[in-house]
Coordinates of N, CA and C and ligand atoms in Angstrom, one line a residue:
M21 N 90.9 107.4 99.2 CA 91.2 106.0 99.6 C 92.3 106.1 100.9
E22 N 91.9 104.8 101.7 CA 92.5 104.8 103.0 C 93.7 103.7 102.8
A23 N 94.7 103.6 103.2 CA 95.2 101.8 103.8 C 95.9 102.2 105.1
L24 N 96.2 100.8 105.5 CA 97.1 101.1 106.6 C 98.5 100.9 106.5
G25 N 99.2 101.8 106.9 CA 100.8 101.6 106.9 C 101.2 101.1 108.3
I26 N 102.1 100.1 108.3 CA 102.8 99.5 109.4 C 104.7 99.7 109.1
D27 N 105.3 100.3 110.2 CA 106.7 100.6 109.9 C 107.2 99.8 110.8
I28 N 108.2 98.7 110.6 CA 108.8 98.2 111.6 C 109.9 98.2 111.8
G29 N 110.4 98.8 112.9 CA 111.8 99.6 113.4 C 112.6 99.0 114.3
G30 N 113.8 99.2 114.5 CA 114.6 98.6 115.5 C 114.0 98.5 117.0
S31 N 113.6 99.9 117.3 CA 112.9 100.0 118.6 C 111.4 100.1 118.7
G32 N 110.7 100.5 117.6 CA 109.3 100.8 117.7 C 108.7 100.2 116.4
I33 N 107.2 99.7 116.5 CA 106.7 99.2 115.4 C 105.4 100.1 115.3
K34 N 105.3 101.1 114.5 CA 104.5 102.1 114.3 C 103.4 101.9 113.1
G35 N 102.2 102.2 113.3 CA 101.2 102.1 112.5 C 100.0 103.2 112.6
A36 N 99.3 103.6 111.5 CA 98.4 104.2 111.2 C 97.8 104.2 110.1
P37 N 96.5 104.5 109.9 CA 95.6 104.6 108.4 C 96.3 106.1 107.7
V38 N 96.1 105.8 106.8 CA 96.6 106.8 105.7 C 95.6 107.4 104.7
D39 N 95.4 108.4 104.6 CA 94.6 109.0 103.6 C 95.8 109.3 102.3
L40 N 95.6 108.3 101.0 CA 96.3 108.1 100.1 C 96.6 109.4 99.3
A41 N 95.9 110.1 99.2 CA 96.0 111.1 98.0 C 96.8 112.3 98.9
R42 N 96.6 112.5 99.8 CA 97.3 113.7 100.9 C 98.5 113.2 101.4
G43 N 98.6 111.7 101.5 CA 100.0 111.2 102.2 C 100.0 111.5 103.5
E44 N 98.6 111.4 104.4 CA 98.4 112.2 105.6 C 97.6 110.9 106.7
L45 N 98.5 110.7 108.0 CA 97.7 110.0 108.9 C 96.6 110.6 109.0
T46 N 95.6 109.6 108.8 CA 94.2 110.4 109.4 C 93.6 109.8 110.7
Q47 N 94.6 109.2 111.7 CA 94.5 108.8 112.8 C 95.7 108.9 113.7
P48 N 95.6 109.3 115.2 CA 96.9 109.4 115.7 C 97.9 107.8 115.2
R49 N 98.8 107.8 115.5 CA 99.6 106.1 115.0 C 99.7 106.0 116.6
L50 N 99.8 104.4 116.4 CA 100.0 103.6 117.4 C 101.4 103.1 117.0
R51 N 102.2 103.4 118.6 CA 103.6 102.8 118.8 C 103.8 101.9 119.5
I52 N 104.1 100.7 119.5 CA 104.3 99.5 120.3 C 105.8 99.0 120.1
P53 N 106.5 98.8 121.2 CA 107.7 98.5 121.4 C 108.5 97.3 120.7
T54 N 109.3 97.4 119.9 CA 109.8 96.1 119.0 C 110.1 95.1 120.0
P55 N 109.4 94.1 119.7 CA 109.7 92.8 120.8 C 111.1 92.4 121.0
V56 N 111.5 91.9 122.0 CA 113.2 91.4 122.0 C 113.3 90.2 122.5
P57 N 113.8 89.1 121.8 CA 114.5 89.3 120.2 C 113.2 89.3 119.2
A58 N 113.6 90.3 118.3 CA 112.7 90.5 117.0 C 112.3 89.3 116.1
K59 N 111.8 88.5 116.6 CA 111.6 87.2 115.7 C 110.2 87.5 115.0
P60 N 110.1 86.8 113.9 CA 108.9 86.7 112.9 C 107.7 86.4 113.7
K61 N 107.7 85.5 114.5 CA 106.7 85.3 115.7 C 106.2 86.2 116.4
T62 N 107.0 86.8 117.2 CA 106.3 88.2 118.0 C 106.2 89.2 117.2
V63 N 106.8 89.6 116.4 CA 106.5 90.9 115.1 C 105.2 90.8 114.7
T64 N 104.9 89.4 114.2 CA 103.7 89.2 113.4 C 102.8 89.5 114.2
E65 N 102.5 88.7 115.8 CA 101.7 89.3 116.8 C 101.6 90.7 116.9
V66 N 102.9 91.7 116.9 CA 102.4 93.1 117.0 C 101.6 93.7 115.7
V67 N 101.9 93.1 114.7 CA 101.4 93.6 113.5 C 100.0 93.2 113.5
V68 N 99.3 92.0 114.1 CA 98.0 91.6 114.5 C 97.3 92.8 115.5
Q69 N 98.1 93.3 116.3 CA 97.5 94.1 117.1 C 97.2 95.5 116.9
I70 N 98.4 95.9 115.9 CA 98.1 97.3 115.3 C 96.8 97.2 114.4
V71 N 96.8 96.2 113.7 CA 95.6 96.0 112.8 C 94.1 96.1 113.6
E72 N 94.3 95.3 114.5 CA 93.1 95.1 115.6 C 92.6 96.6 116.3
H73 N 93.7 97.3 116.9 CA 93.5 98.5 117.4 C 92.8 99.5 116.3
F74 N 93.1 99.5 115.2 CA 92.3 100.4 114.3 C 91.1 99.8 113.9
A75 N 90.4 98.3 113.7 CA 89.7 97.8 113.6 C 89.6 97.9 112.0
W76 N 90.9 97.6 111.5 CA 91.3 97.7 110.3 C 90.8 96.7 109.3
T77 N 89.9 96.7 108.3 CA 89.5 95.7 107.4 C 90.2 95.8 105.9
G78 N 90.8 96.8 105.6 CA 91.3 97.2 103.9 C 92.8 97.0 104.1
P79 N 93.6 97.1 102.8 CA 94.9 96.8 102.5 C 95.7 97.3 103.4
V80 N 96.9 96.5 103.6 CA 97.9 96.9 104.8 C 99.6 96.9 104.0
G81 N 100.2 97.8 104.2 CA 101.6 97.8 103.7 C 102.3 98.0 105.2
V82 N 103.5 97.0 104.6 CA 104.6 96.9 106.0 C 105.5 97.2 105.6
T83 N 106.5 97.8 106.1 CA 108.1 97.8 105.9 C 109.0 97.0 106.9
F84 N 109.9 96.4 106.3 CA 110.8 95.8 106.9 C 112.3 96.3 106.8
P85 N 113.1 96.4 107.7 CA 114.6 97.0 107.6 C 115.6 96.2 107.2
G86 N 115.3 95.6 105.9 CA 116.5 94.4 105.2 C 115.5 94.4 103.7
V87 N 116.2 93.3 102.9 CA 115.7 93.0 101.6 C 114.8 92.5 101.5
V88 N 113.7 92.6 100.6 CA 112.4 92.2 100.6 C 112.0 91.8 98.9
V89 N 112.0 90.7 98.6 CA 111.9 90.4 97.1 C 110.6 89.4 97.1
D90 N 109.5 90.2 96.2 CA 108.3 89.2 96.2 C 107.8 88.5 97.7
G91 N 107.9 89.8 98.4 CA 107.4 89.4 100.0 C 108.0 88.7 100.9
I92 N 109.0 88.0 100.1 CA 110.2 87.5 101.1 C 111.3 88.2 101.3
T93 N 111.4 88.0 102.7 CA 112.7 88.9 103.5 C 114.0 88.0 103.2
M94 N 114.6 88.6 103.0 CA 116.3 88.4 102.4 C 117.8 88.8 103.1
S95 N 117.4 89.8 103.9 CA 118.8 89.8 104.9 C 118.3 90.5 106.2
A96 N 118.8 90.6 106.9 CA 118.7 90.8 108.3 C 120.1 91.3 108.6
A97 N 120.3 92.7 108.6 CA 121.7 93.3 108.8 C 121.4 93.5 110.3
N98 N 120.1 94.0 110.5 CA 119.7 95.1 112.2 C 118.5 94.0 112.7
V99 N 118.0 92.9 112.5 CA 117.2 92.3 113.1 C 117.7 90.6 113.0
D100 N 116.8 89.8 113.8 CA 117.0 88.5 113.8 C 117.3 87.7 112.8
E101 N 118.6 87.0 112.5 CA 118.7 86.2 111.2 C 117.5 85.3 110.9
S102 N 116.7 84.7 111.7 CA 115.7 83.9 111.7 C 114.7 84.6 110.6
W103 N 114.7 85.9 109.8 CA 113.8 86.1 108.9 C 114.3 85.8 107.7
I104 N 115.5 85.6 107.5 CA 116.0 85.5 106.1 C 115.3 84.2 105.3
G105 N 114.8 84.4 104.2 CA 114.1 83.4 103.5 C 112.7 83.1 104.2
V106 N 112.4 83.7 104.9 CA 110.8 83.7 105.3 C 109.9 84.3 104.3
D107 N 108.9 84.1 103.9 CA 107.7 84.5 103.1 C 106.8 85.4 104.1
T108 N 107.5 86.7 104.4 CA 106.6 87.4 105.5 C 105.6 88.1 104.9
Q109 N 105.4 88.3 103.6 CA 104.3 88.8 103.3 C 103.1 87.9 103.3
T110 N 103.1 86.4 103.2 CA 102.1 85.4 103.1 C 101.7 85.4 104.5
M111 N 102.6 85.4 105.2 CA 102.7 85.2 107.0 C 102.0 86.2 107.7
F112 N 102.3 88.0 107.1 CA 101.1 88.9 107.7 C 99.9 88.7 107.4
A113 N 99.9 88.3 105.7 CA 98.2 88.4 105.2 C 97.5 87.2 106.2
K114 N 98.3 86.3 106.1 CA 97.4 84.9 106.8 C 97.0 85.3 108.3
A115 N 98.1 86.1 109.0 CA 97.8 86.3 110.5 C 96.6 87.3 110.8
T116 N 96.7 88.0 109.5 CA 95.7 89.2 109.5 C 94.5 89.3 108.9
G117 N 94.4 88.1 107.8 CA 93.5 87.7 107.3 C 93.0 88.8 106.1
L118 N 94.1 89.8 105.9 CA 94.0 91.3 104.9 C 95.0 90.9 103.9
P119 N 94.9 91.8 102.8 CA 95.5 91.8 101.8 C 96.9 92.7 102.3
V120 N 98.2 91.9 102.1 CA 99.3 92.8 102.9 C 100.4 93.0 101.8
V121 N 101.2 93.9 101.9 CA 102.5 94.0 100.7 C 103.4 94.5 102.1
V122 N 104.6 93.8 101.7 CA 106.0 94.2 102.4 C 107.0 94.6 101.5
L123 N 107.6 95.5 101.8 CA 108.6 96.3 101.3 C 109.8 96.6 102.2
N124 N 110.7 96.9 101.7 CA 111.9 97.6 102.4 C 111.7 98.9 103.0
D125 N 112.2 99.3 104.5 CA 111.7 100.5 104.9 C 112.0 101.7 104.0
A126 N 113.5 101.9 103.8 CA 113.9 102.9 103.1 C 113.4 102.8 101.6
D127 N 112.9 102.0 100.9 CA 112.2 102.1 99.8 C 110.8 102.6 100.0
A128 N 110.2 102.2 101.2 CA 108.4 103.0 101.6 C 108.9 104.4 101.8
A129 N 109.8 104.9 102.7 CA 110.3 105.9 103.0 C 110.4 106.9 101.7
G130 N 111.0 106.2 101.0 CA 111.5 107.1 99.5 C 110.1 107.3 98.6
L131 N 109.0 106.0 98.7 CA 108.1 106.3 98.0 C 107.1 107.6 98.6
A132 N 107.1 107.7 99.7 CA 106.4 108.9 100.3 C 106.9 110.2 100.2
E133 N 108.1 110.2 100.2 CA 108.7 111.5 99.7 C 108.7 111.8 98.2
M134 N 108.7 111.0 97.5 CA 108.7 110.9 95.8 C 106.9 111.3 95.7
A135 N 106.0 111.2 96.4 CA 104.6 111.5 96.2 C 104.2 112.6 96.7
V136 N 104.6 112.7 98.0 CA 104.1 114.0 98.5 C 105.4 115.0 99.2
G137 N 106.6 114.4 99.0 CA 107.4 115.0 100.3 C 108.5 115.9 99.1
A138 N 109.7 115.9 99.8 CA 111.0 116.8 99.3 C 111.1 116.2 97.7
A139 N 110.8 114.8 97.3 CA 111.2 114.4 95.9 C 110.1 114.5 94.9
R140 N 108.7 115.2 95.3 CA 107.8 115.6 94.7 C 108.5 115.8 93.1
E141 N 107.9 115.2 92.3 CA 108.2 116.1 90.7 C 109.4 116.2 90.5
K142 N 110.4 115.4 91.1 CA 112.0 115.4 90.8 C 112.3 114.5 89.7
P143 N 112.6 114.8 88.2 CA 112.9 113.9 87.5 C 114.6 113.4 87.5
G144 N 115.2 112.7 86.8 CA 116.2 112.2 87.0 C 116.9 111.2 88.3
V145 N 118.0 111.3 88.5 CA 118.3 110.5 89.6 C 118.4 110.9 91.1
V146 N 117.3 110.3 92.0 CA 117.4 111.2 93.0 C 117.2 109.8 94.1
L147 N 117.8 110.2 95.2 CA 118.3 109.0 96.1 C 117.9 109.4 97.5
V148 N 117.0 108.7 98.4 CA 116.6 109.0 99.7 C 117.2 108.2 100.5
L149 N 118.0 108.6 101.6 CA 119.0 108.1 102.1 C 118.3 108.1 104.0
T150 N 118.3 107.2 104.5 CA 117.3 107.1 105.8 C 118.5 106.7 106.7
F151 N 118.9 107.5 107.7 CA 119.8 107.5 109.0 C 118.9 107.1 110.2
G152 N 119.3 105.9 110.4 CA 118.5 105.6 111.9 C 119.5 104.5 112.4
T153 N 118.7 103.2 112.7 CA 119.9 102.0 113.3 C 120.8 101.5 112.3
G154 N 120.4 101.6 111.1 CA 121.3 101.5 109.9 C 121.2 102.6 108.9
I155 N 121.9 102.2 107.7 CA 121.4 103.2 106.7 C 120.6 102.8 105.7
G156 N 119.5 103.0 105.4 CA 118.7 102.5 104.3 C 118.8 103.4 103.0
S157 N 118.4 103.0 101.8 CA 118.3 103.6 100.4 C 117.5 103.5 99.7
A158 N 116.9 104.7 98.8 CA 116.0 104.4 97.9 C 116.4 105.0 96.9
L159 N 116.4 104.4 95.6 CA 117.1 105.2 94.4 C 115.9 105.3 93.4
F160 N 115.8 106.4 93.0 CA 114.6 106.7 92.1 C 115.2 107.0 90.6
V161 N 114.8 106.8 89.6 CA 115.2 107.3 88.3 C 113.5 107.7 87.6
D162 N 113.7 108.9 87.3 CA 112.4 109.6 86.8 C 111.6 109.1 87.8
G163 N 111.2 109.4 88.7 CA 110.0 108.7 89.8 C 110.0 107.6 90.1
H164 N 110.9 106.4 89.0 CA 110.9 105.0 89.5 C 111.8 104.4 90.3
L165 N 111.1 104.0 90.9 CA 112.1 103.2 92.3 C 112.7 101.8 91.7
V166 N 114.1 102.0 92.1 CA 114.9 100.9 91.9 C 115.1 100.2 93.1
P167 N 114.4 98.9 93.5 CA 114.1 98.6 94.8 C 115.3 97.9 95.3
N168 N 115.5 98.1 96.7 CA 116.4 97.0 97.5 C 117.8 97.7 97.0
T169 N 118.3 98.8 97.0 CA 119.5 99.0 96.6 C 120.7 99.0 97.8
E170 N 120.5 99.0 99.1 CA 121.4 98.6 100.1 C 122.6 99.5 100.3
L171 N 122.5 100.9 99.6 CA 123.5 101.6 99.9 C 124.2 102.0 101.0
G172 N 123.7 101.4 102.1 CA 124.0 101.6 103.5 C 125.4 100.8 103.6
H173 N 125.1 99.8 102.8 CA 126.4 98.6 103.3 C 127.6 98.8 102.3
L174 N 127.7 99.8 101.6 CA 129.2 100.1 100.7 C 130.2 100.1 102.0
E175 N 131.3 99.9 101.2 CA 132.5 99.7 102.1 C 133.3 101.3 102.1
I176 N 133.5 101.5 103.5 CA 134.2 102.8 103.5 C 135.3 102.7 104.5
R177 N 136.5 103.0 104.4 CA 137.7 102.7 104.9 C 137.4 101.1 105.7
G178 N 137.1 100.2 104.6 CA 137.2 98.9 104.9 C 136.0 98.7 106.0
K179 N 135.1 99.4 106.3 CA 134.0 99.1 107.0 C 132.7 99.1 106.3
D180 N 131.7 98.5 106.8 CA 130.5 98.7 106.2 C 129.8 99.9 106.9
A181 N 129.5 100.6 105.8 CA 129.1 102.5 105.9 C 128.4 102.9 106.9
E182 N 127.5 101.9 107.2 CA 126.1 102.3 108.3 C 126.8 102.1 109.8
K183 N 128.1 101.2 109.7 CA 128.8 100.9 110.9 C 129.5 102.4 111.4
R184 N 129.8 103.2 110.5 CA 130.6 104.3 110.9 C 129.6 105.4 110.9
A185 N 128.6 105.4 110.0 CA 127.9 106.8 109.9 C 126.4 107.0 109.9
S186 N 125.8 105.9 110.5 CA 124.3 105.8 110.8 C 124.2 106.5 112.2
D187 N 122.9 107.0 112.3 CA 122.5 107.7 113.7 C 123.1 107.0 114.9
H188 N 122.6 105.8 114.8 CA 123.2 104.8 115.8 C 124.7 105.0 116.0
A189 N 125.3 104.8 115.2 CA 126.7 105.1 115.2 C 127.4 106.3 116.1
R190 N 126.6 107.5 115.6 CA 126.6 108.7 116.2 C 126.3 108.7 117.7
E191 N 125.1 108.2 118.1 CA 124.5 107.9 119.7 C 125.6 107.1 120.2
S192 N 125.8 105.7 119.7 CA 126.6 104.8 120.4 C 127.8 105.3 120.8
R193 N 128.7 105.9 120.0 CA 129.7 106.2 120.1 C 130.0 107.8 120.7
Q194 N 128.9 108.3 120.9 CA 128.8 109.7 121.6 C 129.8 110.6 120.6
L195 N 129.6 110.6 119.5 CA 130.1 111.6 118.3 C 129.5 112.8 118.4
S196 N 130.1 114.0 118.2 CA 129.9 115.2 118.5 C 128.9 115.2 116.7
W197 N 128.2 116.1 116.8 CA 127.6 116.6 115.5 C 128.3 116.7 114.3
E198 N 129.7 117.3 114.6 CA 131.1 117.6 113.7 C 131.5 116.7 113.2
K199 N 132.1 115.8 114.1 CA 132.4 114.8 114.0 C 131.8 113.8 113.1
W200 N 130.3 113.7 113.6 CA 129.6 112.5 112.8 C 129.2 113.0 111.4
A201 N 129.3 114.5 111.1 CA 128.6 115.4 109.8 C 130.0 114.8 108.8
T202 N 131.3 114.6 109.5 CA 132.3 114.3 108.8 C 132.3 113.1 108.1
R203 N 131.9 112.2 109.0 CA 131.7 110.8 108.2 C 130.3 110.8 107.6
V204 N 129.7 111.4 107.8 CA 128.6 111.4 106.8 C 128.9 112.1 105.4
E205 N 129.7 113.1 105.5 CA 129.9 113.8 104.2 C 130.8 112.6 103.5
E206 N 132.0 112.1 104.1 CA 132.6 111.1 103.2 C 131.9 110.0 102.7
Y207 N 130.8 109.5 103.2 CA 130.0 108.7 103.0 C 129.3 109.2 101.6
L208 N 128.5 110.2 101.6 CA 127.8 110.9 100.8 C 128.8 111.3 99.3
Q209 N 129.9 111.6 99.7 CA 130.9 111.8 98.8 C 131.3 110.5 97.9
H210 N 131.0 109.5 98.6 CA 131.2 108.6 97.7 C 129.7 107.7 96.9
V211 N 129.0 108.2 97.6 CA 127.6 107.5 96.8 C 127.5 108.8 95.8
E212 N 128.0 109.8 95.9 CA 127.7 110.8 95.1 C 128.7 110.8 93.6
A213 N 129.6 109.8 94.2 CA 130.7 109.6 92.9 C 130.1 108.5 92.2
L214 N 129.4 107.6 92.8 CA 128.7 106.2 92.1 C 127.8 106.6 91.5
F215 N 126.8 107.7 91.8 CA 125.6 107.9 91.0 C 125.3 109.0 90.4
S216 N 126.0 110.0 90.7 CA 125.7 111.1 90.2 C 124.1 111.5 90.3
P217 N 123.7 111.6 91.5 CA 122.3 112.0 91.7 C 122.0 113.4 91.3
S218 N 121.0 113.9 91.1 CA 120.6 115.2 90.9 C 120.0 115.7 92.3
L219 N 119.8 115.0 93.3 CA 119.1 115.2 94.6 C 119.5 114.2 95.4
I220 N 119.8 114.6 96.6 CA 119.9 113.5 98.1 C 119.1 114.2 99.0
I221 N 118.0 113.3 99.2 CA 117.2 113.9 100.6 C 117.5 112.7 102.0
I222 N 117.7 113.4 102.8 CA 118.1 113.1 104.3 C 116.7 112.4 105.0
G223 N 116.4 111.4 105.1 CA 115.0 110.9 106.2 C 115.9 110.3 107.3
G224 N 115.0 109.5 107.8 CA 115.2 108.7 109.4 C 114.8 109.6 110.4
G225 N 115.0 109.3 111.6 CA 114.5 110.0 112.8 C 115.3 111.3 112.8
V226 N 116.7 111.2 112.5 CA 117.8 112.2 112.7 C 117.4 113.5 111.7
S227 N 116.6 113.2 110.8 CA 116.1 114.3 109.6 C 115.3 115.4 110.4
K228 N 115.0 115.2 111.7 CA 114.3 116.4 112.3 C 115.4 117.2 113.0
K229 N 116.7 116.9 113.3 CA 117.5 117.6 113.6 C 118.7 118.2 112.5
S230 N 118.0 118.3 111.0 CA 118.7 118.4 109.8 C 119.8 119.5 110.3
E231 N 119.5 120.8 111.1 CA 120.0 121.9 111.0 C 121.5 121.5 111.9
K232 N 121.6 120.5 112.5 CA 122.8 120.3 113.2 C 124.0 119.8 112.3
F233 N 123.5 119.0 111.3 CA 124.8 118.6 110.5 C 124.6 118.8 109.1
L234 N 123.5 118.7 108.6 CA 123.5 119.2 107.2 C 124.4 120.6 106.6
P235 N 123.9 121.3 107.4 CA 125.1 122.6 106.9 C 126.6 122.2 107.1
L236 N 127.1 121.2 107.5 CA 128.6 121.0 107.8 C 129.1 120.1 106.7
V237 N 128.0 119.5 106.0 CA 128.3 118.5 104.8 C 128.5 119.1 103.7
K238 N 129.7 119.3 102.9 CA 129.6 119.7 101.6 C 129.8 118.3 100.5
L239 N 129.0 118.9 99.8 CA 128.7 118.1 98.5 C 128.4 119.1 97.3
R240 N 128.7 118.2 96.0 CA 128.6 119.0 94.8 C 126.6 118.7 94.9
T241 N 126.0 117.6 95.3 CA 124.5 117.6 94.9 C 124.0 118.6 95.8
P242 N 122.8 118.9 95.3 CA 121.8 119.6 96.5 C 121.1 118.4 97.3
I243 N 121.4 118.9 98.7 CA 120.9 117.8 99.4 C 119.9 118.5 100.9
V244 N 118.8 117.8 100.9 CA 117.8 118.5 101.7 C 117.1 117.5 102.8
P245 N 116.7 117.9 103.8 CA 116.0 117.0 104.8 C 114.7 116.4 103.9
A246 N 114.2 115.1 104.7 CA 113.0 114.5 104.3 C 111.7 115.7 105.0
T247 N 110.6 115.7 103.8 CA 109.3 116.4 104.6 C 108.6 115.5 105.6
L248 N 108.6 114.6 105.4 CA 107.8 113.6 106.0 C 108.5 112.8 107.5
Q249 N 109.7 113.1 107.1 CA 110.6 112.9 108.7 C 110.0 111.2 108.7
N250 N 109.9 111.1 110.3 CA 109.7 109.8 110.6 C 108.2 108.9 110.3
E251 N 107.6 110.0 109.7 CA 106.2 109.3 109.1 C 106.3 108.9 107.9
A252 N 107.8 108.6 107.3 CA 107.6 108.4 105.8 C 107.4 106.9 105.6
G253 N 107.8 106.2 106.5 CA 107.8 104.8 106.2 C 106.1 104.5 106.5
I254 N 105.4 104.8 107.2 CA 104.0 104.7 107.3 C 103.4 105.1 106.1
V255 N 103.8 106.1 105.8 CA 102.9 106.8 104.8 C 103.3 106.1 103.1
G256 N 104.6 105.6 103.0 CA 104.9 105.1 101.7 C 104.3 103.3 101.9
A257 N 104.4 102.8 103.2 CA 104.0 101.2 103.1 C 102.6 101.4 102.8
A258 N 101.7 102.5 103.5 CA 100.1 102.5 102.8 C 100.2 102.8 101.3
M259 N 100.9 103.4 100.8 CA 100.9 103.9 99.2 C 101.0 102.4 98.5
A260 N 101.9 102.0 99.2 CA 102.8 100.5 98.3 C 101.1 99.6 98.5
A261 N 100.8 99.8 99.3 CA 99.3 98.9 99.7 C 98.2 99.4 99.0
A262 N 98.2 100.4 98.2 CA 97.2 100.9 97.5 C 97.1 100.4 96.1
A263 N 98.2 99.6 95.9 CA 98.5 98.9 94.6 C 97.7 97.6 94.4
L264 N 97.8 96.8 95.9 CA 97.0 95.4 95.9 C 95.7 95.4 95.1
P265 N 95.4 94.0 95.0 CA 93.9 94.0 94.1 C 93.1 94.1 95.4
Ligands
BGC329 C1 119.3 97.3 105.7 C2 118.3 97.9 105.0 C3 117.6 99.0 105.6 C4 118.4 99.8 106.4 C5 117.6 100.9 107.3 C6 120.2 98.1 106.8 O1 121.1 97.8 107.3 O2 120.4 96.4 105.1 O3 117.8 97.0 104.3 O4 117.0 99.7 104.6 O5 119.1 99.2 107.2 O6 116.8 100.1 108.0

């Protein structure tokens, strides 16, 4: 079975059909730059464009970089505030004429890692943390997702953790890998103290360069890069769509 996965990110909106059993894209992904400003109307147009590009007629899963409860987008740390309170799932379903599920981006990445990636068959408390524009989190307990955990907004040194330790913070402040790794380590030690996970998986675009910083991060908990890297969002979104009627 296949479903279409669409990943809404700060700079690009990416989509592709996914083979759900293998967790692999079946066609090259399409990436369209995120409209500026990224408001509900303009982003919906891009979602429709991706559906049309693949001439897709089946279930669609879409990620959103904020809290999503029952299809309603409830926070907007790194996107336009006009998303708050919108029934985004119904809006996308109406615009595409297809069954749609909308879920948090890190939760989607986590679902993919749990099904076919680094978290596969890992029992206990497993955390998938994505480092990009913000820091996203997906918390699993014996393979079950606890959605919308928002651990990127823990407070470290009086600041939102993602403002200090996201990949965006590294790039915009031109931090060296060593300096950034110190911040990531401080953040992860805090997370470790609160959750005592048995495994931490690092996702997001920066997971491709994990050899530059992961060896510098000292924790009690085993810590590994995500297997699906930047495709995890698309794959996880499609997997969530598989449950649609
Ligand atoms: C948002 C999360 C999101 C993360 C990664 C945070 O700012 O609050 O919902 O998962 O960024 O995009």
